[in-house]
mmCIF file of C-alpha atoms and ligand atoms in Angstrom:
data_model
loop_
_atom_site.group_PDB
_atom_site.id
_atom_site.type_symbol
_atom_site.label_atom_id
_atom_site.label_comp_id
_atom_site.label_asym_id
_atom_site.label_seq_id
_atom_site.Cartn_x
_atom_site.Cartn_y
_atom_site.Cartn_z
ATOM 1 C CA MET D 1 -16.543 4.061 16.453
ATOM 2 C CA SER D 2 -16.926 4.114 12.682
ATOM 3 C CA ILE D 3 -14.466 2.501 10.274
ATOM 4 C CA ALA D 4 -13.296 5.994 9.279
ATOM 5 C CA GLU D 5 -12.634 6.941 12.902
ATOM 6 C CA ARG D 6 -10.742 3.729 13.532
ATOM 7 C CA ILE D 7 -8.538 4.254 10.488
ATOM 8 C CA LYS D 8 -7.810 7.806 11.548
ATOM 9 C CA LYS D 9 -6.948 6.719 15.076
ATOM 10 C CA ILE D 10 -4.417 4.209 13.745
ATOM 11 C CA LYS D 11 -2.967 6.571 11.130
ATOM 12 C CA ASP D 12 -2.431 9.235 13.785
ATOM 13 C CA LYS D 13 0.044 6.857 15.427
ATOM 14 C CA LEU D 14 1.990 6.162 12.219
ATOM 15 C CA SER D 15 4.700 8.291 10.680
ATOM 16 C CA HIS D 16 4.121 9.054 6.991
ATOM 17 C CA ASP D 17 6.544 6.393 5.745
ATOM 18 C CA ILE D 18 4.595 3.514 7.329
ATOM 19 C CA LYS D 19 1.990 1.832 5.130
ATOM 20 C CA LEU D 20 -1.287 0.561 6.502
ATOM 21 C CA VAL D 21 -2.716 -2.580 4.921
ATOM 22 C CA ALA D 22 -6.394 -2.898 5.843
ATOM 23 C CA VAL D 23 -6.980 -6.627 6.264
ATOM 24 C CA SER D 24 -10.426 -7.168 4.761
ATOM 25 C CA LYS D 25 -10.733 -10.966 4.905
ATOM 26 C CA ASN D 26 -14.311 -12.005 5.708
ATOM 27 C CA ARG D 27 -15.487 -8.399 5.322
ATOM 28 C CA THR D 28 -18.263 -7.332 3.004
ATOM 29 C CA LEU D 29 -17.870 -5.167 -0.098
ATOM 30 C CA ASP D 30 -19.702 -2.381 1.738
ATOM 31 C CA GLU D 31 -17.274 -2.453 4.636
ATOM 32 C CA ILE D 32 -14.351 -2.245 2.228
ATOM 33 C CA LEU D 33 -15.993 0.595 0.288
ATOM 34 C CA ASP D 34 -16.530 2.446 3.528
ATOM 35 C CA ALA D 35 -12.789 2.288 4.256
ATOM 36 C CA TYR D 36 -11.943 3.117 0.626
ATOM 37 C CA LYS D 37 -14.146 6.208 0.620
ATOM 38 C CA ASN D 38 -12.257 7.338 3.678
ATOM 39 C CA GLY D 39 -8.945 7.231 1.886
ATOM 40 C CA GLN D 40 -7.783 3.657 2.453
ATOM 41 C CA VAL D 41 -6.346 2.185 -0.770
ATOM 42 C CA ILE D 42 -4.387 -0.895 0.322
ATOM 43 C CA PHE D 43 -6.359 -4.000 1.273
ATOM 44 C CA GLY D 44 -5.059 -7.420 2.276
ATOM 45 C CA GLU D 45 -6.772 -10.756 1.772
ATOM 46 C CA ASN D 46 -5.741 -14.293 2.671
ATOM 47 C CA LYS D 47 -7.840 -16.411 0.307
ATOM 48 C CA VAL D 48 -7.471 -16.342 -3.459
ATOM 49 C CA GLN D 49 -11.136 -16.835 -4.343
ATOM 50 C CA GLU D 50 -12.329 -14.092 -2.040
ATOM 51 C CA LEU D 51 -9.564 -11.799 -3.260
ATOM 52 C CA VAL D 52 -10.453 -12.317 -6.933
ATOM 53 C CA ASN D 53 -14.172 -11.785 -6.309
ATOM 54 C CA LYS D 54 -13.541 -8.556 -4.460
ATOM 55 C CA TYR D 55 -11.056 -7.351 -7.051
ATOM 56 C CA LYS D 56 -13.674 -7.795 -9.774
ATOM 57 C CA LYS D 57 -16.372 -5.907 -7.919
ATOM 58 C CA LEU D 58 -14.488 -3.039 -6.313
ATOM 59 C CA PRO D 59 -12.773 0.110 -7.665
ATOM 60 C CA LYS D 60 -9.790 -0.651 -9.867
ATOM 61 C CA ASP D 61 -7.394 1.697 -8.109
ATOM 62 C CA ILE D 62 -7.441 -0.440 -4.963
ATOM 63 C CA GLU D 63 -4.042 -2.022 -4.276
ATOM 64 C CA TRP D 64 -4.610 -5.650 -3.398
ATOM 65 C CA HIS D 65 -2.122 -7.538 -1.217
ATOM 66 C CA MET D 66 -2.085 -11.293 -0.725
ATOM 67 C CA ILE D 67 -1.185 -11.971 2.903
ATOM 68 C CA GLY D 68 -2.208 -15.611 3.395
ATOM 69 C CA HIS D 69 -0.630 -18.902 2.432
ATOM 70 C CA LEU D 70 -0.649 -19.164 -1.351
ATOM 71 C CA GLN D 71 -0.916 -22.476 -3.185
ATOM 72 C CA THR D 72 1.042 -22.686 -6.430
ATOM 73 C CA ASN D 73 -2.007 -23.730 -8.438
ATOM 74 C CA LYS D 74 -3.783 -20.499 -7.474
ATOM 75 C CA VAL D 75 -1.044 -18.060 -8.479
ATOM 76 C CA LYS D 76 -2.342 -17.630 -12.030
ATOM 77 C CA GLU D 77 -5.612 -16.189 -10.747
ATOM 78 C CA ILE D 78 -4.005 -13.256 -8.963
ATOM 79 C CA ALA D 79 -0.954 -12.725 -11.196
ATOM 80 C CA PRO D 80 -2.700 -10.224 -13.513
ATOM 81 C CA PHE D 81 -3.457 -7.679 -10.796
ATOM 82 C CA ILE D 82 -1.851 -8.387 -7.419
ATOM 83 C CA SER D 83 0.247 -5.475 -6.045
ATOM 84 C CA LEU D 84 2.218 -7.342 -3.405
ATOM 85 C CA ILE D 85 2.429 -10.939 -2.195
ATOM 86 C CA HIS D 86 3.504 -10.969 1.482
ATOM 87 C CA SER D 87 3.418 -14.717 1.905
ATOM 88 C CA VAL D 88 6.139 -16.145 -0.327
ATOM 89 C CA ASP D 89 7.306 -19.188 1.598
ATOM 90 C CA SER D 90 8.918 -21.673 -0.813
ATOM 91 C CA GLU D 91 11.111 -21.731 -3.876
ATOM 92 C CA LYS D 92 8.468 -23.672 -5.734
ATOM 93 C CA LEU D 93 6.114 -20.750 -5.181
ATOM 94 C CA ILE D 94 8.765 -18.273 -6.318
ATOM 95 C CA LYS D 95 9.165 -20.176 -9.588
ATOM 96 C CA GLU D 96 5.438 -20.222 -10.197
ATOM 97 C CA ILE D 97 4.972 -16.504 -9.414
ATOM 98 C CA ASN D 98 7.880 -15.725 -11.741
ATOM 99 C CA LYS D 99 6.324 -17.760 -14.537
ATOM 100 C CA ARG D 100 2.837 -16.298 -14.193
ATOM 101 C CA ALA D 101 4.166 -12.763 -13.819
ATOM 102 C CA GLY D 102 6.060 -13.262 -17.094
ATOM 103 C CA GLN D 103 2.941 -14.466 -18.868
ATOM 104 C CA ASN D 104 1.250 -11.247 -17.782
ATOM 105 C CA ASN D 105 4.243 -9.087 -18.751
ATOM 106 C CA ARG D 106 4.601 -8.046 -15.153
ATOM 107 C CA LYS D 107 7.209 -7.930 -12.451
ATOM 108 C CA ILE D 108 5.419 -8.880 -9.244
ATOM 109 C CA ASN D 109 6.527 -7.428 -5.928
ATOM 110 C CA CYS D 110 6.953 -10.028 -3.191
ATOM 111 C CA LEU D 111 7.993 -10.338 0.437
ATOM 112 C CA LEU D 112 9.650 -13.427 1.836
ATOM 113 C CA GLN D 113 7.654 -14.705 4.782
ATOM 114 C CA VAL D 114 9.921 -15.629 7.652
ATOM 115 C CA HIS D 115 8.957 -18.018 10.410
ATOM 116 C CA ILE D 116 9.669 -16.152 13.659
ATOM 117 C CA ALA D 117 6.890 -17.461 15.894
ATOM 118 C CA GLU D 118 6.928 -20.368 18.249
ATOM 119 C CA GLU D 119 3.835 -21.936 16.706
ATOM 120 C CA LYS D 120 4.522 -24.695 14.206
ATOM 121 C CA ASN D 121 1.449 -23.888 12.142
ATOM 122 C CA LYS D 122 2.771 -20.587 10.878
ATOM 123 C CA TYR D 123 4.293 -20.678 7.422
ATOM 124 C CA GLY D 124 7.576 -19.203 6.281
ATOM 125 C CA PHE D 125 11.241 -19.686 5.595
ATOM 126 C CA ASN D 126 13.656 -20.257 8.435
ATOM 127 C CA ILE D 127 16.045 -17.407 9.035
ATOM 128 C CA SER D 128 18.902 -19.463 7.598
ATOM 129 C CA GLN D 129 17.037 -20.110 4.341
ATOM 130 C CA VAL D 130 16.399 -16.438 3.672
ATOM 131 C CA GLU D 131 20.020 -15.643 2.901
ATOM 132 C CA GLU D 132 20.180 -18.386 0.288
ATOM 133 C CA ILE D 133 16.961 -17.297 -1.409
ATOM 134 C CA VAL D 134 17.963 -13.622 -1.463
ATOM 135 C CA SER D 135 21.327 -14.478 -2.997
ATOM 136 C CA LYS D 136 19.745 -16.080 -6.046
ATOM 137 C CA ILE D 137 16.562 -14.095 -6.376
ATOM 138 C CA ASN D 138 17.905 -12.040 -9.274
ATOM 139 C CA THR D 139 17.732 -15.100 -11.496
ATOM 140 C CA TYR D 140 13.952 -14.685 -11.394
ATOM 141 C CA GLN D 141 13.395 -11.762 -13.692
ATOM 142 C CA ASN D 142 9.689 -11.293 -13.127
ATOM 143 C CA ILE D 143 9.858 -11.127 -9.354
ATOM 144 C CA GLN D 144 11.058 -8.259 -7.223
ATOM 145 C CA VAL D 145 11.630 -9.215 -3.616
ATOM 146 C CA ILE D 146 11.146 -5.923 -1.783
ATOM 147 C CA GLY D 147 11.440 -7.148 1.799
ATOM 148 C CA LEU D 148 10.331 -9.509 4.543
ATOM 149 C CA MET D 149 7.107 -10.395 6.334
ATOM 150 C CA GLY D 150 6.592 -12.108 9.665
ATOM 151 C CA MET D 151 3.978 -12.912 12.275
ATOM 152 C CA ALA D 152 4.741 -13.085 15.960
ATOM 153 C CA THR D 153 3.411 -15.769 18.286
ATOM 154 C CA TYR D 154 -0.188 -15.183 19.346
ATOM 155 C CA THR D 155 0.373 -14.304 22.990
ATOM 156 C CA ASP D 156 -0.033 -11.529 25.573
ATOM 157 C CA ASP D 157 3.659 -11.804 26.393
ATOM 158 C CA LYS D 158 4.937 -8.503 24.978
ATOM 159 C CA GLN D 159 8.531 -9.385 25.700
ATOM 160 C CA LYS D 160 8.268 -12.512 23.631
ATOM 161 C CA ILE D 161 6.641 -10.680 20.727
ATOM 162 C CA ASN D 162 9.330 -8.023 20.956
ATOM 163 C CA MET D 163 12.073 -10.647 20.760
ATOM 164 C CA GLU D 164 10.509 -12.205 17.672
ATOM 165 C CA PHE D 165 10.131 -8.840 15.937
ATOM 166 C CA ASP D 166 13.718 -7.990 16.857
ATOM 167 C CA LYS D 167 14.904 -11.173 15.159
ATOM 168 C CA LEU D 168 13.135 -10.238 11.943
ATOM 169 C CA LYS D 169 14.332 -6.635 12.121
ATOM 170 C CA LYS D 170 17.950 -7.773 12.363
ATOM 171 C CA LEU D 171 17.525 -10.058 9.369
ATOM 172 C CA TYR D 172 15.879 -7.259 7.392
ATOM 173 C CA GLU D 173 18.722 -4.883 8.173
ATOM 174 C CA LYS D 174 21.215 -7.318 6.649
ATOM 175 C CA PHE D 175 19.625 -7.025 3.224
ATOM 176 C CA LYS D 176 18.092 -3.568 3.324
ATOM 177 C CA ASN D 177 18.761 -1.350 0.289
ATOM 178 C CA ASN D 178 16.884 0.899 -2.165
ATOM 179 C CA HIS D 179 14.821 -1.968 -3.540
ATOM 180 C CA PHE D 180 14.684 -4.167 -0.472
ATOM 181 C CA ASN D 181 12.967 -1.661 1.760
ATOM 182 C CA THR D 182 9.785 -3.168 3.176
ATOM 183 C CA LEU D 183 9.276 -4.848 6.528
ATOM 184 C CA SER D 184 5.705 -6.158 6.917
ATOM 185 C CA MET D 185 5.204 -6.854 10.574
ATOM 186 C CA GLY D 186 2.494 -6.051 13.098
ATOM 187 C CA MET D 187 -1.260 -6.688 13.362
ATOM 188 C CA SER D 188 -4.075 -5.165 15.445
ATOM 189 C CA ASN D 189 -2.655 -6.328 18.762
ATOM 190 C CA ASP D 190 1.030 -5.755 18.202
ATOM 191 C CA TYR D 191 1.555 -3.077 15.549
ATOM 192 C CA LEU D 192 2.959 -0.486 17.960
ATOM 193 C CA LEU D 193 5.585 -2.959 19.074
ATOM 194 C CA ALA D 194 6.281 -3.789 15.425
ATOM 195 C CA ILE D 195 6.825 -0.133 14.542
ATOM 196 C CA LYS D 196 9.330 0.188 17.380
ATOM 197 C CA ASN D 197 11.183 -2.619 15.616
ATOM 198 C CA GLN D 198 11.318 -0.775 12.292
ATOM 199 C CA SER D 199 8.227 -2.207 10.655
ATOM 200 C CA ASN D 200 7.075 0.047 7.814
ATOM 201 C CA MET D 201 4.033 -1.954 6.715
ATOM 202 C CA ILE D 202 1.401 -3.049 9.198
ATOM 203 C CA ARG D 203 -1.477 -5.422 8.469
ATOM 204 C CA VAL D 204 -4.503 -4.455 10.524
ATOM 205 C CA GLY D 205 -7.921 -6.119 10.414
ATOM 206 C CA SER D 206 -9.996 -6.147 13.576
ATOM 207 C CA ALA D 207 -8.772 -2.754 14.840
ATOM 208 C CA ILE D 208 -10.317 -1.244 11.690
ATOM 209 C CA PHE D 209 -13.357 -3.399 10.989
ATOM 210 C CA GLY D 210 -14.155 -4.773 14.451
ATOM 211 C CA GLN D 211 -13.884 -8.332 15.716
ATOM 212 C CA ARG D 212 -14.213 -11.079 13.107
ATOM 213 C CA ASN D 213 -16.687 -13.869 13.697
ATOM 214 C CA ASN D 214 -14.069 -16.490 12.953
HETATM 215 C C1 PLP L 301 -5.843 -11.811 9.684
HETATM 216 C C2 PLP L 301 -4.456 -11.371 9.434
HETATM 217 C C3 PLP L 301 -3.992 -10.120 9.874
HETATM 218 C C4 PLP L 301 -4.852 -9.126 10.641
HETATM 219 O O1 PLP L 301 -5.192 -9.600 11.896
HETATM 220 P P1 PLP L 301 -5.912 -8.648 12.981
HETATM 221 O O2 PLP L 301 -5.550 -9.249 14.263
HETATM 222 O O3 PLP L 301 -7.378 -8.726 12.669
HETATM 223 O O4 PLP L 301 -5.379 -7.273 12.796
HETATM 224 C C5 PLP L 301 -2.694 -9.765 9.574
HETATM 225 N N1 PLP L 301 -1.869 -10.587 8.890
HETATM 226 C C6 PLP L 301 -2.271 -11.796 8.457
HETATM 227 C C7 PLP L 301 -1.297 -12.652 7.725
HETATM 228 C C8 PLP L 301 -3.565 -12.237 8.724
HETATM 229 O O5 PLP L 301 -3.951 -13.440 8.299
#
């Protein structure tokens, strides 16, 4: 199946209010252009250097999303152009994004990453920390927190994944309003389950571009 056919197959399963982020990490410029020419405009990357290189070389109307762990010293490189940062996982990072957004006269859209998985190596705030951060987020004038992001445990146990998504959905519903309206949850293997749990932004890599080599 071509990239275009894969995108269409996924989009056919999504209602119009669900956004598809094509995860293009480790993919070539040609693969991304192929998706772009077939109507895909949102791409997600997890490494700053790769993201910046691709941004420079590809069409300027692409919406770039940062989905991987972001180090504070790298924020300045993406602050001029990034559309959405999914992976905000510390207050230190919030302060830095706010500062760099201000220097660029921007308000940067962000999601708070929430740790819902069993694995220790996944980043994110604990559920209890989210409330505290949300309550003071308005003091950061150059950041708009528009929702939450989470990754489920990497497992075949659908029930477990469902429970983790349900946890994040319930947290999201506590804060949901006109501005806080984005729930980024679901990848190639679990996006249908994520959508059942109210996800409205899915991050899909291998189901669009094929298996990654790493
Ligand atoms: C790689 C990645 C994805 C996409 O994973 P696939 O299984 O290839 O769909 C989604 N979200 C994040 C944060 C990732 O790092």
